[in-house]
Amino acid sequence: MIEDEMVDNTTKDKIKKTNTQDDSFPQTIDFSQSFTHRVYKKKTILFFVLLLFLILLPLLYFFSVRAPESFPVKSTVTIEKGATLIDITKKLKSENVIRSQFLFYSTVIILDGEKSANAGDYYLYEKEGVFSIAYRISSGKFGLTPTVIRIPEGLNNRETALFLSNSINNFDMTKFLSLAKNDEGYLFPDTYHFLPNVSEKEVYKTMKKTFNLRLGEISDEVNSFIKDSGNPAKYSIKDIITMASIIELEASDFKTKQEISGVLWNRIKINMPLQVDASFAYLLGKGTSQLSLEDLEIDSPYNTYKNVGLPPGPISNPSLSSILAAVTPTKSDYLYYLADKNGKTYFSRTFIEHVRKKGVYIK
């Protein structure tokens, strides 16, 4: 009993000692309160970060992303072959294509464009932001869609230059006319596909080349006409194109063109003045209804009322059908023709017959 009591007392002492030690520590820890505090703190930080981002985003766009005010709309920027990304970045900044060099450079790097930036001409049709410019240069989106230009038949070089200046941005009429000063009649009227940044020289060379190619299509007829004109040849390519340039302004359908060609060659054969009003459109810029008696007396080699034979050179750029009509004239003994208000042409052998028809059909 004494031993049991001693054991019991010893156990009580241990329990008491243990309880005494435990009293120095908290009995429980409230982890939920600490976690809630941390979550609240993170949410607060995130809120202010987002708020700062929303404030800075418009500023970033305004000062770095959007196109500069003086962005070169409807112009071309050229990226030279071998240019480094730094060179390209500086060039775009200096030409007011981008606002931020850093943003452009970084975007191209992200797009893996440092090695794949494509050299060439980039057409800037409208204002574009830095990301769009970076993407285009990284992927080679040149933006050069050919412009379809239908150049009418019968325009002289000055009229052609004016037409082109109204069809192509920044087209220099003076430069074009300087290139074509000796090629009146030899710039072929056709449908062309020119890039927006095409040069005056390229347009000139293309039209001249097209003339030579198309003339080659009827080379047999041209050579046959020249051969039949005599030995040595009485007529040259220049004579043929000059005649075609007149015919172009006198008729529209091929059959009538051939008939008028026959009349005009007949007049030349007998040294009779051509007396075509079309030459005055070239000389004075006047149509038939605008001509006065004083105009018909003008002293000029292009005055076909006063001079015998062809004018010194072409007065328009003729179509292929007019050139073909010039070398395949309808054989007849007609020397006169006139057209009514509907465009129908009437032919006569004598002046008396011509006057009579004029009284009937021209009112």
Coordinates of C-alpha atoms in Angstrom, one line a residue, residues 8 43 48-49 61 83 114 132 139 150 152 175 178 183 194 217 254 256 260 276 291 298 305 320 341:
D8 CA 0.7 7.5 -7.2
K43 CA -5.6 41.5 -53.1
F48 CA -3.2 48.8 -57.0
V49 CA -1.1 47.1 -59.6
Y61 CA -0.7 54.0 -76.1
A83 CA 20.1 46.8 -92.7
E114 CA 15.7 40.3 -85.9
S132 CA 1.3 46.8 -86.8
S139 CA 6.5 39.1 -91.8
R150 CA -6.8 52.0 -118.0
P152 CA -7.5 55.7 -123.0
K175 CA 9.5 64.4 -115.1
S178 CA 10.8 65.0 -120.0
D183 CA 8.0 59.6 -128.0
F194 CA 1.3 49.7 -111.5
E217 CA 1.9 41.6 -133.3
F254 CA -12.2 49.5 -137.1
T256 CA -14.6 53.2 -140.5
I260 CA -10.8 57.0 -143.4
V276 CA -8.4 67.1 -140.6
L291 CA -12.4 76.2 -134.4
I298 CA -2.5 79.4 -138.3
Y305 CA -5.4 72.8 -144.0
L320 CA -3.4 48.9 -132.2
K341 CA -24.0 63.9 -134.8

